[in-house]
Amino acid sequence: MSRTRPECGGESGRILGLCMLCILLLLITVWSVGLGATSIPAHEVLRAFVDFDGSRDHLVISTVRLPRVLAGLLAGCALASAGAIMQAATNNPLASPDLLGVNAGAAFAVVISLSLFGVTSSEDHVLFAFGGAGVAAIAVYLLGTVGRGGGSARIRLVLAGAILTTFLTALTMTVLIFDGATLDAVRLWTAGSLVNRSMLQVEAVLPYIITGLFAAILSRRQIMTLSLGPDVARSVGQNPTLWLGLSLLVVILLAGGAVALAGPVGFVGLVVPHLVRLIVGPDYRWIIPFSMLGGALLVVSADAAARTLFLGATPPVGVVVALIGAPFFIWLVRKRARGMS
């Protein structure tokens, strides 16, 4: 007898869930902006937005804390939605930007741009990140889908992603070992960090991530159809090859922008869509918007928790998220293995 997954109660329940998630995210965001060496109360944080007076607290909020929180919101939102799209497009529950090499490709391209070409502008870093993410995504897809095999294609895709991720990460570390200046510039960033983010960096990636998010929302019905497999997609008049390419383009916009801004934060694109799927079911028309909010909530909460629990040197947000994501990934692999046996 098959078991059905628990889901939110109908469309009205899902809409209510989205609204509650938005409210929770707003509260966490205000709390996170107030955290720091000197705590700033929530009412003062809100006043800095509506009645900026140039005081020390308001300057700290606008120049230091707000860019950091905005970077976390954008990166989490982009990575989680990119992971949901990749899982739908490849019909593979283990697909995510970090596991399929997209994050590693973007990070490697940014490090190369610094080390070999001396690129320092945030706008140029974004372009290199997009290029690296795109090349890595195409390489993994070609390596994972070349040749025959039905059910094994998913496994080949994950293996190709793991191999390429390991290879690109090793290359990135090699460059950093032999280039101390670049290592000093990106040491925290390579672990996934929101430290010292500036409003200029946020503004540089904002148009690309917003474009990717809007494209994901507008095409979520087509992505849902794509998740049902190429045969079903063709039967309803969809061109699966075209929509796979468009989905890949959206993933590159989202993951490339997120890595350029916050570094290769791992596990967000894997953990969040799966948690969302447990709540709202397999419908990607709802998984995508829930993942956007859930990813933003995870990254901002992890960064805020790290600043609250650790005094002095705060671990990068990528490390905190990995502490959450690694056990979840092990559980997921074991569950899939039991299901296949």
mmCIF file of C-alpha atoms in Angstrom:
data_model
loop_
_atom_site.group_PDB
_atom_site.id
_atom_site.type_symbol
_atom_site.label_atom_id
_atom_site.label_comp_id
_atom_site.label_asym_id
_atom_site.label_seq_id
_atom_site.Cartn_x
_atom_site.Cartn_y
_atom_site.Cartn_z
ATOM 1 C CA MET A 1 0.000 0.000 0.000
ATOM 2 C CA SER A 2 1.469 3.343 -1.018
ATOM 3 C CA ARG A 3 1.731 6.134 1.499
ATOM 4 C CA THR A 4 0.823 9.688 0.635
ATOM 5 C CA ARG A 5 2.909 12.605 1.771
ATOM 6 C CA PRO A 6 1.496 15.155 4.165
ATOM 7 C CA GLU A 7 0.733 18.403 2.388
ATOM 8 C CA CYS A 8 -0.673 21.798 3.241
ATOM 9 C CA GLY A 9 -4.451 21.751 3.122
ATOM 10 C CA GLY A 10 -5.260 22.795 -0.432
ATOM 11 C CA GLU A 11 -4.480 26.001 -2.265
ATOM 12 C CA SER A 12 -5.764 28.263 0.508
ATOM 13 C CA GLY A 13 -3.513 26.494 3.016
ATOM 14 C CA ARG A 14 -0.496 26.964 0.783
ATOM 15 C CA ILE A 15 -1.247 30.654 0.290
ATOM 16 C CA LEU A 16 -1.574 31.034 4.059
ATOM 17 C CA GLY A 17 1.719 29.184 4.457
ATOM 18 C CA LEU A 18 3.434 31.592 2.058
ATOM 19 C CA CYS A 19 2.061 34.577 3.967
ATOM 20 C CA MET A 20 3.243 33.169 7.304
ATOM 21 C CA LEU A 21 6.661 32.449 5.820
ATOM 22 C CA CYS A 22 6.884 36.046 4.551
ATOM 23 C CA ILE A 23 6.040 37.406 8.013
ATOM 24 C CA LEU A 24 8.597 35.109 9.673
ATOM 25 C CA LEU A 25 11.243 36.134 7.152
ATOM 26 C CA LEU A 26 10.520 39.823 7.801
ATOM 27 C CA LEU A 27 10.877 39.341 11.562
ATOM 28 C CA ILE A 28 14.134 37.394 11.195
ATOM 29 C CA THR A 29 15.470 40.053 8.815
ATOM 30 C CA VAL A 30 14.784 42.921 11.244
ATOM 31 C CA TRP A 31 16.316 40.916 14.104
ATOM 32 C CA SER A 32 19.396 40.080 12.018
ATOM 33 C CA VAL A 33 19.973 43.716 11.033
ATOM 34 C CA GLY A 34 19.970 44.638 14.720
ATOM 35 C CA LEU A 35 22.660 42.078 15.624
ATOM 36 C CA GLY A 36 26.294 43.070 15.986
ATOM 37 C CA ALA A 37 28.951 44.272 18.381
ATOM 38 C CA THR A 38 26.313 46.705 19.610
ATOM 39 C CA SER A 39 22.713 45.489 19.465
ATOM 40 C CA ILE A 40 20.228 47.859 17.888
ATOM 41 C CA PRO A 41 16.564 47.492 18.910
ATOM 42 C CA ALA A 42 14.000 46.560 16.288
ATOM 43 C CA HIS A 43 12.178 49.891 16.433
ATOM 44 C CA GLU A 44 15.438 51.715 15.680
ATOM 45 C CA VAL A 45 16.099 49.384 12.743
ATOM 46 C CA LEU A 46 12.676 50.173 11.315
ATOM 47 C CA ARG A 47 13.192 53.894 11.903
ATOM 48 C CA ALA A 48 16.441 53.764 9.934
ATOM 49 C CA PHE A 49 14.408 52.653 6.908
ATOM 50 C CA VAL A 50 11.618 55.217 7.137
ATOM 51 C CA ASP A 51 13.330 58.176 8.865
ATOM 52 C CA PHE A 52 17.093 58.019 8.294
ATOM 53 C CA ASP A 53 18.782 60.676 10.459
ATOM 54 C CA GLY A 54 22.497 60.052 9.812
ATOM 55 C CA SER A 55 23.196 58.911 13.369
ATOM 56 C CA ARG A 56 25.850 56.303 14.133
ATOM 57 C CA ASP A 57 23.310 53.489 14.483
ATOM 58 C CA HIS A 58 21.606 54.408 11.226
ATOM 59 C CA LEU A 59 24.937 54.592 9.391
ATOM 60 C CA VAL A 60 25.954 51.185 10.737
ATOM 61 C CA ILE A 61 22.634 49.747 9.578
ATOM 62 C CA SER A 62 22.792 51.226 6.076
ATOM 63 C CA THR A 63 26.475 50.610 5.319
ATOM 64 C CA VAL A 64 27.361 47.419 7.227
ATOM 65 C CA ARG A 65 24.448 45.353 8.446
ATOM 66 C CA LEU A 66 21.809 45.900 5.775
ATOM 67 C CA PRO A 67 24.100 44.900 2.856
ATOM 68 C CA ARG A 68 25.077 41.752 4.768
ATOM 69 C CA VAL A 69 21.467 40.744 5.374
ATOM 70 C CA LEU A 70 20.400 41.611 1.818
ATOM 71 C CA ALA A 71 23.246 39.466 0.490
ATOM 72 C CA GLY A 72 21.992 36.569 2.614
ATOM 73 C CA LEU A 73 18.408 37.049 1.444
ATOM 74 C CA LEU A 74 19.380 37.153 -2.229
ATOM 75 C CA ALA A 75 21.858 34.269 -2.053
ATOM 76 C CA GLY A 76 19.534 31.982 -0.108
ATOM 77 C CA CYS A 77 16.558 32.769 -2.298
ATOM 78 C CA ALA A 78 18.551 32.225 -5.496
ATOM 79 C CA LEU A 79 20.297 29.006 -4.460
ATOM 80 C CA ALA A 80 17.155 27.325 -3.112
ATOM 81 C CA SER A 81 15.080 28.146 -6.182
ATOM 82 C CA ALA A 82 17.952 27.057 -8.454
ATOM 83 C CA GLY A 83 18.072 23.743 -6.613
ATOM 84 C CA ALA A 84 14.326 23.238 -7.005
ATOM 85 C CA ILE A 85 14.542 23.954 -10.746
ATOM 86 C CA MET A 86 17.480 21.573 -11.191
ATOM 87 C CA GLN A 87 15.663 18.778 -9.357
ATOM 88 C CA ALA A 88 12.627 19.293 -11.567
ATOM 89 C CA ALA A 89 14.510 19.639 -14.848
ATOM 90 C CA THR A 90 16.727 16.595 -14.284
ATOM 91 C CA ASN A 91 14.060 14.599 -12.420
ATOM 92 C CA ASN A 92 16.790 13.935 -9.869
ATOM 93 C CA PRO A 93 16.185 14.533 -6.136
ATOM 94 C CA LEU A 94 19.934 14.926 -5.496
ATOM 95 C CA ALA A 95 20.394 17.745 -7.996
ATOM 96 C CA SER A 96 21.504 21.102 -6.618
ATOM 97 C CA PRO A 97 23.910 23.870 -7.694
ATOM 98 C CA ASP A 98 26.660 22.698 -5.332
ATOM 99 C CA LEU A 99 26.361 18.950 -5.971
ATOM 100 C CA LEU A 100 26.269 19.321 -9.771
ATOM 101 C CA GLY A 101 29.292 21.581 -9.985
ATOM 102 C CA VAL A 102 27.544 24.880 -10.755
ATOM 103 C CA ASN A 103 28.741 26.601 -7.569
ATOM 104 C CA ALA A 104 32.261 25.202 -7.980
ATOM 105 C CA GLY A 105 32.411 26.411 -11.583
ATOM 106 C CA ALA A 106 31.312 29.917 -10.623
ATOM 107 C CA ALA A 107 33.773 30.056 -7.717
ATOM 108 C CA PHE A 108 36.670 28.829 -9.876
ATOM 109 C CA ALA A 109 35.930 31.448 -12.532
ATOM 110 C CA VAL A 110 35.863 34.261 -9.945
ATOM 111 C CA VAL A 111 39.173 33.134 -8.409
ATOM 112 C CA ILE A 112 40.768 32.916 -11.878
ATOM 113 C CA SER A 113 39.494 36.410 -12.696
ATOM 114 C CA LEU A 114 41.250 37.731 -9.581
ATOM 115 C CA SER A 115 44.464 35.740 -9.867
ATOM 116 C CA LEU A 116 45.175 35.825 -13.605
ATOM 117 C CA PHE A 117 43.386 38.948 -14.803
ATOM 118 C CA GLY A 118 43.419 41.148 -11.712
ATOM 119 C CA VAL A 119 39.688 41.796 -11.922
ATOM 120 C CA THR A 120 38.456 43.601 -8.815
ATOM 121 C CA SER A 121 35.093 45.067 -9.781
ATOM 122 C CA SER A 122 31.945 43.348 -8.506
ATOM 123 C CA GLU A 123 30.243 43.729 -11.888
ATOM 124 C CA ASP A 124 33.037 41.822 -13.661
ATOM 125 C CA HIS A 125 33.043 39.130 -10.974
ATOM 126 C CA VAL A 126 29.377 38.530 -11.719
ATOM 127 C CA LEU A 127 30.111 37.999 -15.412
ATOM 128 C CA PHE A 128 32.916 35.538 -14.645
ATOM 129 C CA ALA A 129 30.656 33.709 -12.175
ATOM 130 C CA PHE A 130 27.956 33.345 -14.838
ATOM 131 C CA GLY A 131 30.483 32.026 -17.325
ATOM 132 C CA GLY A 132 31.914 29.499 -14.888
ATOM 133 C CA ALA A 133 28.467 28.353 -13.753
ATOM 134 C CA GLY A 134 27.318 27.937 -17.356
ATOM 135 C CA VAL A 135 30.345 25.938 -18.490
ATOM 136 C CA ALA A 136 30.144 23.687 -15.423
ATOM 137 C CA ALA A 137 26.402 23.081 -15.838
ATOM 138 C CA ILE A 138 26.751 22.177 -19.515
ATOM 139 C CA ALA A 139 29.757 19.935 -18.835
ATOM 140 C CA VAL A 140 27.966 18.017 -16.081
ATOM 141 C CA TYR A 141 24.836 17.601 -18.184
ATOM 142 C CA LEU A 142 26.806 16.288 -21.165
ATOM 143 C CA LEU A 143 28.899 13.949 -19.024
ATOM 144 C CA GLY A 144 25.858 12.679 -17.170
ATOM 145 C CA THR A 145 23.550 12.109 -20.115
ATOM 146 C CA VAL A 146 25.924 10.838 -22.821
ATOM 147 C CA GLY A 147 25.377 7.207 -23.636
ATOM 148 C CA ARG A 148 22.547 4.817 -23.027
ATOM 149 C CA GLY A 149 20.798 4.047 -19.806
ATOM 150 C CA GLY A 150 17.438 5.025 -18.384
ATOM 151 C CA GLY A 151 17.344 4.916 -14.611
ATOM 152 C CA SER A 152 21.160 5.039 -14.377
ATOM 153 C CA ALA A 153 21.204 8.472 -16.049
ATOM 154 C CA ARG A 154 20.331 10.127 -12.717
ATOM 155 C CA ILE A 155 23.216 8.372 -10.982
ATOM 156 C CA ARG A 156 25.613 9.313 -13.780
ATOM 157 C CA LEU A 157 24.527 12.926 -13.461
ATOM 158 C CA VAL A 158 25.277 12.996 -9.728
ATOM 159 C CA LEU A 159 28.613 11.232 -10.231
ATOM 160 C CA ALA A 160 29.593 13.646 -13.001
ATOM 161 C CA GLY A 161 28.695 16.574 -10.755
ATOM 162 C CA ALA A 162 30.664 15.161 -7.820
ATOM 163 C CA ILE A 163 33.717 14.542 -9.990
ATOM 164 C CA LEU A 164 33.631 17.991 -11.589
ATOM 165 C CA THR A 165 33.033 19.677 -8.226
ATOM 166 C CA THR A 166 36.031 17.890 -6.699
ATOM 167 C CA PHE A 167 38.212 18.724 -9.706
ATOM 168 C CA LEU A 168 37.271 22.423 -9.812
ATOM 169 C CA THR A 169 37.580 22.777 -6.041
ATOM 170 C CA ALA A 170 41.068 21.265 -6.191
ATOM 171 C CA LEU A 171 42.032 23.678 -8.978
ATOM 172 C CA THR A 172 40.641 26.612 -6.991
ATOM 173 C CA MET A 173 42.594 25.626 -3.880
ATOM 174 C CA THR A 174 45.766 25.174 -5.972
ATOM 175 C CA VAL A 175 45.456 28.696 -7.361
ATOM 176 C CA LEU A 176 44.909 30.098 -3.878
ATOM 177 C CA ILE A 177 47.894 28.229 -2.430
ATOM 178 C CA PHE A 178 50.261 29.736 -4.997
ATOM 179 C CA ASP A 179 48.673 33.197 -4.988
ATOM 180 C CA GLY A 180 48.701 34.638 -1.494
ATOM 181 C CA ALA A 181 47.167 37.963 -2.571
ATOM 182 C CA THR A 182 44.126 36.274 -4.050
ATOM 183 C CA LEU A 183 43.853 34.002 -1.001
ATOM 184 C CA ASP A 184 43.757 37.033 1.292
ATOM 185 C CA ALA A 185 41.062 38.628 -0.877
ATOM 186 C CA VAL A 186 38.718 35.615 -1.049
ATOM 187 C CA ARG A 187 39.616 33.493 2.007
ATOM 188 C CA LEU A 188 36.241 33.900 3.709
ATOM 189 C CA TRP A 189 34.318 34.171 0.436
ATOM 190 C CA THR A 190 35.398 30.691 -0.718
ATOM 191 C CA ALA A 191 33.733 29.197 2.378
ATOM 192 C CA GLY A 192 30.515 31.081 1.688
ATOM 193 C CA SER A 193 30.490 34.316 3.641
ATOM 194 C CA LEU A 194 28.383 37.452 4.034
ATOM 195 C CA VAL A 195 31.113 39.382 5.861
ATOM 196 C CA ASN A 196 32.031 42.809 4.447
ATOM 197 C CA ARG A 197 29.394 42.758 1.750
ATOM 198 C CA SER A 198 28.735 46.241 0.364
ATOM 199 C CA MET A 199 25.665 47.792 -1.180
ATOM 200 C CA LEU A 200 27.596 48.121 -4.467
ATOM 201 C CA GLN A 201 28.086 44.340 -4.545
ATOM 202 C CA VAL A 202 24.418 43.767 -3.788
ATOM 203 C CA GLU A 203 23.388 46.184 -6.536
ATOM 204 C CA ALA A 204 25.744 44.479 -9.012
ATOM 205 C CA VAL A 205 24.009 41.093 -8.770
ATOM 206 C CA LEU A 206 20.484 42.280 -7.945
ATOM 207 C CA PRO A 207 19.249 42.645 -11.564
ATOM 208 C CA TYR A 208 20.445 39.152 -12.516
ATOM 209 C CA ILE A 209 19.003 37.383 -9.483
ATOM 210 C CA ILE A 210 15.698 39.266 -9.712
ATOM 211 C CA THR A 211 15.473 38.384 -13.411
ATOM 212 C CA GLY A 212 16.105 34.726 -12.595
ATOM 213 C CA LEU A 213 13.522 34.704 -9.802
ATOM 214 C CA PHE A 214 10.851 36.293 -11.979
ATOM 215 C CA ALA A 215 11.626 33.833 -14.770
ATOM 216 C CA ALA A 216 11.331 30.937 -12.301
ATOM 217 C CA ILE A 217 7.958 32.166 -11.041
ATOM 218 C CA LEU A 218 6.581 32.796 -14.535
ATOM 219 C CA SER A 219 7.710 29.400 -15.852
ATOM 220 C CA ARG A 220 6.880 27.255 -12.823
ATOM 221 C CA ARG A 221 4.004 25.515 -14.666
ATOM 222 C CA GLN A 222 6.332 24.519 -17.498
ATOM 223 C CA ILE A 223 8.940 23.395 -14.959
ATOM 224 C CA MET A 224 6.272 21.273 -13.271
ATOM 225 C CA THR A 225 5.478 19.626 -16.609
ATOM 226 C CA LEU A 226 9.182 19.096 -17.274
ATOM 227 C CA SER A 227 9.518 17.300 -13.933
ATOM 228 C CA LEU A 228 7.050 14.653 -15.105
ATOM 229 C CA GLY A 229 9.490 13.455 -17.774
ATOM 230 C CA PRO A 230 10.051 14.161 -21.481
ATOM 231 C CA ASP A 231 7.322 11.782 -22.670
ATOM 232 C CA VAL A 232 4.625 13.481 -20.589
ATOM 233 C CA ALA A 233 5.951 16.903 -21.589
ATOM 234 C CA ARG A 234 5.700 16.057 -25.290
ATOM 235 C CA SER A 235 2.228 14.606 -24.845
ATOM 236 C CA VAL A 236 0.945 17.992 -23.629
ATOM 237 C CA GLY A 237 2.688 19.917 -26.393
ATOM 238 C CA GLN A 238 5.811 21.045 -24.525
ATOM 239 C CA ASN A 239 9.244 21.006 -26.102
ATOM 240 C CA PRO A 240 11.325 19.413 -23.309
ATOM 241 C CA THR A 241 14.663 20.270 -24.928
ATOM 242 C CA LEU A 242 13.736 23.947 -25.185
ATOM 243 C CA TRP A 243 12.486 24.175 -21.625
ATOM 244 C CA LEU A 244 15.472 22.250 -20.302
ATOM 245 C CA GLY A 245 17.722 24.854 -21.924
ATOM 246 C CA LEU A 246 15.658 27.729 -20.541
ATOM 247 C CA SER A 247 15.689 26.146 -17.072
ATOM 248 C CA LEU A 248 19.460 25.820 -17.282
ATOM 249 C CA LEU A 249 19.723 29.509 -18.187
ATOM 250 C CA VAL A 250 17.630 30.475 -15.154
ATOM 251 C CA VAL A 251 19.805 28.288 -12.901
ATOM 252 C CA ILE A 252 22.939 29.985 -14.241
ATOM 253 C CA LEU A 253 21.483 33.428 -13.508
ATOM 254 C CA LEU A 254 20.507 32.425 -9.980
ATOM 255 C CA ALA A 255 23.497 30.326 -8.947
ATOM 256 C CA GLY A 256 26.045 32.530 -10.699
ATOM 257 C CA GLY A 257 24.684 35.660 -9.051
ATOM 258 C CA ALA A 258 24.509 34.000 -5.628
ATOM 259 C CA VAL A 259 28.097 32.702 -5.773
ATOM 260 C CA ALA A 260 29.431 36.056 -7.010
ATOM 261 C CA LEU A 261 27.768 37.729 -4.019
ATOM 262 C CA ALA A 262 28.177 35.284 -1.135
ATOM 263 C CA GLY A 263 30.562 32.605 -2.330
ATOM 264 C CA PRO A 264 29.772 28.906 -2.875
ATOM 265 C CA VAL A 265 27.321 28.365 -0.010
ATOM 266 C CA GLY A 266 26.520 24.674 -0.086
ATOM 267 C CA PHE A 267 23.474 22.534 0.699
ATOM 268 C CA VAL A 268 20.892 25.351 0.427
ATOM 269 C CA GLY A 269 19.795 24.163 -3.016
ATOM 270 C CA LEU A 270 19.508 20.585 -1.768
ATOM 271 C CA VAL A 271 18.023 20.910 1.714
ATOM 272 C CA VAL A 272 15.387 23.591 1.205
ATOM 273 C CA PRO A 273 13.518 22.090 -1.813
ATOM 274 C CA HIS A 274 13.337 18.731 -0.042
ATOM 275 C CA LEU A 275 11.967 20.219 3.155
ATOM 276 C CA VAL A 276 9.456 22.194 1.104
ATOM 277 C CA ARG A 277 8.446 19.076 -0.799
ATOM 278 C CA LEU A 278 7.659 17.319 2.484
ATOM 279 C CA ILE A 279 5.273 20.155 3.355
ATOM 280 C CA VAL A 280 3.571 21.157 0.092
ATOM 281 C CA GLY A 281 3.916 17.964 -1.939
ATOM 282 C CA PRO A 282 5.480 17.374 -5.382
ATOM 283 C CA ASP A 283 3.883 20.326 -7.207
ATOM 284 C CA TYR A 284 6.689 22.607 -8.403
ATOM 285 C CA ARG A 285 4.228 25.440 -8.910
ATOM 286 C CA TRP A 286 4.341 25.709 -5.108
ATOM 287 C CA ILE A 287 7.775 24.230 -4.412
ATOM 288 C CA ILE A 288 9.527 27.083 -6.260
ATOM 289 C CA PRO A 289 7.981 30.044 -4.374
ATOM 290 C CA PHE A 290 8.205 28.220 -1.027
ATOM 291 C CA SER A 291 11.859 27.389 -1.757
ATOM 292 C CA MET A 292 12.642 31.024 -2.507
ATOM 293 C CA LEU A 293 11.384 32.144 0.905
ATOM 294 C CA GLY A 294 12.748 29.090 2.693
ATOM 295 C CA GLY A 295 16.238 29.537 1.234
ATOM 296 C CA ALA A 296 16.352 33.183 2.244
ATOM 297 C CA LEU A 297 15.144 32.259 5.735
ATOM 298 C CA LEU A 298 17.758 29.500 6.120
ATOM 299 C CA VAL A 299 20.759 31.624 5.116
ATOM 300 C CA VAL A 300 19.776 34.732 7.100
ATOM 301 C CA SER A 301 18.878 32.644 10.156
ATOM 302 C CA ALA A 302 22.150 30.690 9.970
ATOM 303 C CA ASP A 303 24.160 33.899 9.746
ATOM 304 C CA ALA A 304 22.221 35.488 12.608
ATOM 305 C CA ALA A 305 22.605 32.367 14.745
ATOM 306 C CA ALA A 306 26.365 32.310 14.144
ATOM 307 C CA ARG A 307 26.687 35.944 15.222
ATOM 308 C CA THR A 308 24.595 35.233 18.322
ATOM 309 C CA LEU A 309 26.296 32.017 19.458
ATOM 310 C CA PHE A 310 29.918 32.812 18.606
ATOM 311 C CA LEU A 311 31.716 35.752 20.133
ATOM 312 C CA GLY A 312 34.612 37.309 18.267
ATOM 313 C CA ALA A 313 35.427 35.312 15.122
ATOM 314 C CA THR A 314 32.105 34.307 13.566
ATOM 315 C CA PRO A 315 32.191 31.223 11.290
ATOM 316 C CA PRO A 316 31.173 31.848 7.666
ATOM 317 C CA VAL A 317 27.536 31.200 6.901
ATOM 318 C CA GLY A 318 28.569 28.450 4.470
ATOM 319 C CA VAL A 319 30.069 26.490 7.372
ATOM 320 C CA VAL A 320 26.945 26.892 9.506
ATOM 321 C CA VAL A 321 24.659 25.812 6.660
ATOM 322 C CA ALA A 322 26.926 22.816 5.979
ATOM 323 C CA LEU A 323 26.536 21.702 9.604
ATOM 324 C CA ILE A 324 22.797 21.575 8.928
ATOM 325 C CA GLY A 325 22.940 20.277 5.369
ATOM 326 C CA ALA A 326 25.500 17.470 5.689
ATOM 327 C CA PRO A 327 23.445 15.316 8.108
ATOM 328 C CA PHE A 328 20.367 15.949 5.978
ATOM 329 C CA PHE A 329 22.215 14.829 2.842
ATOM 330 C CA ILE A 330 23.362 11.612 4.571
ATOM 331 C CA TRP A 331 19.784 10.925 5.671
ATOM 332 C CA LEU A 332 18.505 11.584 2.151
ATOM 333 C CA VAL A 333 21.032 9.238 0.513
ATOM 334 C CA ARG A 334 20.247 6.477 3.004
ATOM 335 C CA LYS A 335 16.529 6.939 2.422
ATOM 336 C CA ARG A 336 16.947 6.780 -1.356
ATOM 337 C CA ALA A 337 19.152 3.674 -0.995
ATOM 338 C CA ARG A 338 16.487 1.930 1.108
ATOM 339 C CA GLY A 339 13.843 2.896 -1.440
ATOM 340 C CA MET A 340 15.843 1.402 -4.314
ATOM 341 C CA SER A 341 16.616 -1.868 -2.488
#
